[in-house]
């Protein structure tokens, strides 16, 4: 919601002047809908990914499209969007190409930083982007039943959950959540100050945490591990830099 815009203001009927500018804006948006602008696809002349388009893409091609989307984001060249056309085009069915496992951090919204459309990806967000049985169940739905092809585990710099795990923070259910990150703290080889005040250490732990989560997905979900061995899906990792907007996709 816009700052300073009360609910009352929003519910007021549009004045004739406002109505005219709204109609003009709608016409401009409708014109953009014919431009074939597309997020993940970049090859599609549609407002939502179709089954045929998704099924044609290989896991590597999907990763490549996400890399291109992030490049558009951090260079300020996002695709023009008609969000309402995307909503309407995807309302009756969805054919997402990937599932992202990302942190809840408000500054790391995957769809925005990868310049994606409504319907392009499933997105699971949890503090510290760790896996658990509920997330694995969602992944097994997304890949075995819904046909997605890439799992991207994405951590980010200056992550509060990682700092909390390093500091042994304790608070209600959060204590248990942070316990899932602690193996990454112990497994990070780092010479220097191993505290939450040292951002270089925090980011090294976040990276290790992504690697550990990727391995845990393979270990805890034989369904997904088998699909990866068959080449049907790919489990990939990445780190998002809050400062630069760049997503560093891990090699391999
Ligand atoms: Zn975080």
Coordinates of C-alpha atoms and ligand atoms in Angstrom, one line a residue:
X1 CA 0.0 0.0 0.0
X2 CA 1.2 3.5 -0.8
X3 CA 2.4 5.4 2.3
X4 CA -0.2 7.9 3.5
X5 CA -3.0 6.4 1.5
X6 CA -5.9 5.4 3.8
X7 CA -8.4 2.7 3.1
X8 CA -11.1 5.4 2.9
X9 CA -9.1 7.2 0.1
X10 CA -8.8 3.9 -1.8
X11 CA -12.5 3.1 -1.6
X12 CA -13.6 6.5 -2.8
X13 CA -15.0 6.5 -6.4
X14 CA -12.6 7.8 -9.0
X15 CA -13.2 11.4 -10.0
X16 CA -13.7 12.1 -13.7
X17 CA -10.1 13.3 -14.0
X18 CA -8.8 10.3 -12.2
X19 CA -11.0 8.0 -14.3
X20 CA -9.6 9.4 -17.5
X21 CA -6.0 8.9 -16.4
X22 CA -6.8 5.4 -15.2
X23 CA -8.3 4.5 -18.6
X24 CA -5.3 6.0 -20.3
X25 CA -3.0 3.9 -18.1
X26 CA -5.2 0.8 -18.8
X27 CA -4.8 1.4 -22.5
X28 CA -1.1 1.6 -22.2
X29 CA -1.0 -1.6 -20.2
X30 CA -3.2 -3.3 -22.8
X31 CA -0.8 -2.2 -25.5
X32 CA 2.2 -3.6 -23.5
X33 CA 0.3 -7.0 -23.4
X34 CA 0.9 -7.4 -27.1
X35 CA 4.6 -6.7 -26.8
X36 CA 5.2 -10.3 -25.8
X37 CA 7.1 -9.3 -22.7
X38 CA 7.9 -12.3 -20.6
X39 CA 9.9 -13.0 -17.4
X40 CA 11.1 -16.5 -17.2
X41 CA 10.3 -17.4 -20.7
X42 CA 11.8 -14.5 -22.5
X43 CA 10.9 -16.6 -25.5
X44 CA 7.1 -16.6 -24.9
X45 CA 4.6 -14.3 -26.5
X46 CA 2.2 -14.8 -23.6
X47 CA 1.5 -13.5 -20.2
X48 CA 2.0 -16.8 -18.4
X49 CA 4.1 -19.8 -19.0
X50 CA 2.2 -22.5 -20.9
X51 CA 2.6 -26.3 -20.4
X52 CA 4.2 -26.7 -23.8
X53 CA 6.7 -23.9 -23.2
X54 CA 7.6 -25.2 -19.8
X55 CA 7.9 -28.8 -20.9
X56 CA 10.2 -27.8 -23.7
X57 CA 12.7 -26.2 -21.4
X58 CA 15.6 -28.2 -19.9
X59 CA 16.7 -27.6 -16.3
X60 CA 19.8 -25.8 -17.5
X61 CA 17.8 -23.6 -19.8
X62 CA 15.5 -22.6 -16.9
X63 CA 18.5 -21.7 -14.8
X64 CA 19.9 -19.6 -17.7
X65 CA 16.6 -17.8 -18.0
X66 CA 16.7 -17.0 -14.2
X67 CA 20.2 -15.7 -14.6
X68 CA 19.1 -13.4 -17.5
X69 CA 16.2 -12.2 -15.4
X70 CA 18.5 -11.3 -12.5
X71 CA 20.7 -9.4 -14.9
X72 CA 17.7 -7.4 -16.1
X73 CA 16.9 -6.7 -12.5
X74 CA 20.3 -5.5 -11.3
X75 CA 20.8 -3.4 -14.5
X76 CA 17.4 -1.8 -14.2
X77 CA 16.1 -3.2 -17.4
X78 CA 13.1 -5.2 -16.1
X79 CA 10.6 -6.5 -18.7
X80 CA 7.5 -4.2 -19.1
X81 CA 4.7 -5.8 -17.1
X82 CA 1.0 -6.2 -17.4
X83 CA 0.4 -7.8 -14.0
X84 CA -3.4 -8.0 -14.5
X85 CA -2.9 -9.8 -17.8
X86 CA -0.5 -12.2 -16.0
X87 CA -3.1 -12.8 -13.3
X88 CA -5.8 -13.5 -15.8
X89 CA -3.6 -15.7 -18.1
X90 CA -2.6 -17.9 -15.1
X91 CA -5.9 -18.0 -13.2
X92 CA -7.1 -21.4 -14.6
X93 CA -3.8 -23.3 -14.6
X94 CA -0.2 -23.1 -13.6
X95 CA 2.9 -24.6 -15.2
X96 CA 5.8 -23.3 -13.0
X97 CA 9.3 -24.1 -14.2
X98 CA 11.1 -24.1 -10.9
X99 CA 10.7 -24.0 -7.1
X100 CA 12.7 -21.6 -5.1
X101 CA 13.6 -22.1 -1.4
X102 CA 14.5 -18.7 -0.1
X103 CA 14.7 -16.8 3.2
X104 CA 11.8 -14.7 4.5
X105 CA 13.9 -11.5 4.3
X106 CA 11.8 -8.7 3.0
X107 CA 14.6 -7.5 0.8
X108 CA 15.0 -10.8 -1.1
X109 CA 11.7 -11.4 -3.0
X110 CA 12.7 -14.0 -5.6
X111 CA 10.1 -13.1 -8.2
X112 CA 11.3 -9.5 -8.2
X113 CA 15.1 -10.1 -8.2
X114 CA 14.8 -12.7 -10.9
X115 CA 12.4 -10.5 -12.9
X116 CA 9.7 -13.3 -13.1
X117 CA 6.0 -13.3 -13.9
X118 CA 3.0 -14.6 -11.9
X119 CA 3.0 -18.4 -12.4
X120 CA 6.7 -18.8 -13.3
X121 CA 7.8 -20.4 -10.0
X122 CA 6.7 -22.0 -6.8
X123 CA 8.3 -20.1 -3.9
X124 CA 8.9 -21.5 -0.4
X125 CA 10.2 -19.0 2.1
X126 CA 11.5 -19.8 5.6
X127 CA 14.0 -18.0 7.8
X128 CA 17.5 -19.2 6.7
X129 CA 16.1 -21.2 3.7
X130 CA 16.4 -24.6 5.4
X131 CA 14.4 -27.6 4.5
X132 CA 11.9 -29.6 6.6
X133 CA 9.3 -32.3 6.0
X134 CA 6.6 -29.8 5.0
X135 CA 8.8 -28.1 2.5
X136 CA 9.9 -31.4 1.0
X137 CA 6.3 -32.5 0.7
X138 CA 5.6 -29.2 -1.2
X139 CA 8.7 -29.9 -3.4
X140 CA 7.6 -33.5 -4.2
X141 CA 4.2 -32.0 -5.3
X142 CA 5.9 -29.3 -7.4
X143 CA 8.3 -31.7 -9.2
X144 CA 6.6 -35.2 -9.3
X145 CA 3.1 -34.0 -9.8
X146 CA 3.2 -30.4 -11.2
X147 CA 6.2 -30.8 -13.5
X148 CA 8.7 -28.2 -12.3
X149 CA 12.3 -28.9 -13.2
X150 CA 14.7 -26.8 -11.1
X151 CA 15.0 -26.5 -7.3
X152 CA 17.0 -23.3 -6.5
X153 CA 18.0 -22.9 -2.9
X154 CA 18.9 -19.2 -2.5
X155 CA 20.6 -17.7 0.5
X156 CA 21.4 -14.0 0.9
X157 CA 24.1 -11.7 2.4
X158 CA 23.7 -10.2 5.9
X159 CA 21.0 -12.8 6.8
X160 CA 19.5 -12.3 10.2
X161 CA 18.7 -16.0 10.7
X162 CA 22.4 -16.9 10.0
X163 CA 23.5 -14.2 12.5
X164 CA 21.0 -15.6 15.0
X165 CA 22.4 -19.1 14.6
X166 CA 26.0 -17.8 15.0
X167 CA 24.9 -15.9 18.2
X168 CA 23.0 -18.9 19.6
X169 CA 19.9 -16.7 19.9
X170 CA 17.0 -18.2 21.8
X171 CA 13.3 -17.3 21.4
X172 CA 10.3 -19.6 21.4
X173 CA 10.1 -21.7 18.2
X174 CA 12.9 -19.6 16.6
X175 CA 15.4 -21.6 18.8
X176 CA 14.5 -24.8 16.9
X177 CA 14.6 -23.0 13.5
X178 CA 18.0 -21.7 14.1
X179 CA 19.2 -25.1 15.3
X180 CA 18.8 -26.2 11.7
X181 CA 21.4 -23.6 10.6
X182 CA 23.9 -24.4 13.3
X183 CA 25.6 -27.3 11.4
X184 CA 26.5 -24.7 8.7
X185 CA 28.2 -22.5 11.3
X186 CA 30.3 -25.5 12.5
X187 CA 31.0 -26.6 8.9
X188 CA 32.3 -23.2 7.7
X189 CA 36.0 -23.1 7.5
X190 CA 37.0 -19.5 8.1
X191 CA 40.2 -18.0 9.4
X192 CA 39.3 -14.8 11.2
X193 CA 36.6 -13.5 13.5
X194 CA 33.8 -16.1 13.7
X195 CA 31.1 -13.7 15.0
X196 CA 27.9 -12.2 13.7
X197 CA 29.6 -8.8 13.5
X198 CA 31.9 -10.1 10.8
X199 CA 29.8 -10.0 7.7
X200 CA 32.3 -11.9 5.7
X201 CA 32.0 -14.8 8.1
X202 CA 28.1 -14.4 8.1
X203 CA 28.0 -14.6 4.3
X204 CA 30.4 -17.6 4.3
X205 CA 28.1 -19.4 6.7
X206 CA 25.1 -18.5 4.5
X207 CA 26.8 -20.0 1.5
X208 CA 27.6 -23.2 3.4
X209 CA 24.0 -23.3 4.6
X210 CA 22.8 -23.4 1.0
X211 CA 25.2 -26.3 0.2
X212 CA 24.0 -28.2 3.3
X213 CA 20.4 -27.6 2.5
X214 CA 20.9 -28.9 -1.1
X215 CA 22.5 -32.0 0.3
X216 CA 19.7 -32.4 2.9
X217 CA 17.0 -32.2 0.2
X218 CA 18.8 -35.1 -1.7
X219 CA 19.2 -37.1 1.5
X220 CA 15.7 -36.6 3.0
X221 CA 13.7 -36.9 -0.2
X222 CA 14.5 -40.1 -2.2
X223 CA 11.7 -39.0 -4.6
X224 CA 13.6 -35.8 -5.5
X225 CA 17.0 -37.5 -5.4
X226 CA 15.8 -40.1 -7.9
X227 CA 14.4 -37.4 -10.2
X228 CA 17.8 -35.6 -10.1
X229 CA 19.7 -38.8 -10.9
X230 CA 17.5 -39.4 -13.9
X231 CA 18.2 -35.9 -15.2
X232 CA 14.5 -34.9 -14.9
X233 CA 15.3 -32.1 -12.4
X234 CA 18.3 -30.1 -11.2
X235 CA 19.0 -29.0 -7.6
X236 CA 21.0 -25.8 -7.7
X237 CA 22.2 -23.2 -5.2
X238 CA 22.7 -19.4 -5.2
X239 CA 23.5 -16.4 -3.0
X240 CA 21.8 -13.1 -3.4
X241 CA 23.8 -10.0 -2.6
X242 CA 21.5 -7.4 -0.9
X243 CA 24.0 -4.6 -1.7
X244 CA 24.4 -5.2 -5.5
X245 CA 21.2 -7.0 -6.5
X246 CA 23.3 -9.7 -8.1
X247 CA 22.4 -13.4 -7.6
X248 CA 25.6 -15.6 -7.7
X249 CA 24.5 -19.0 -9.1
X250 CA 26.8 -21.8 -7.8
X251 CA 28.7 -23.6 -10.5
X252 CA 27.6 -27.2 -11.4
Ligands
LIG1 ZN1 17.7 -14.2 5.8

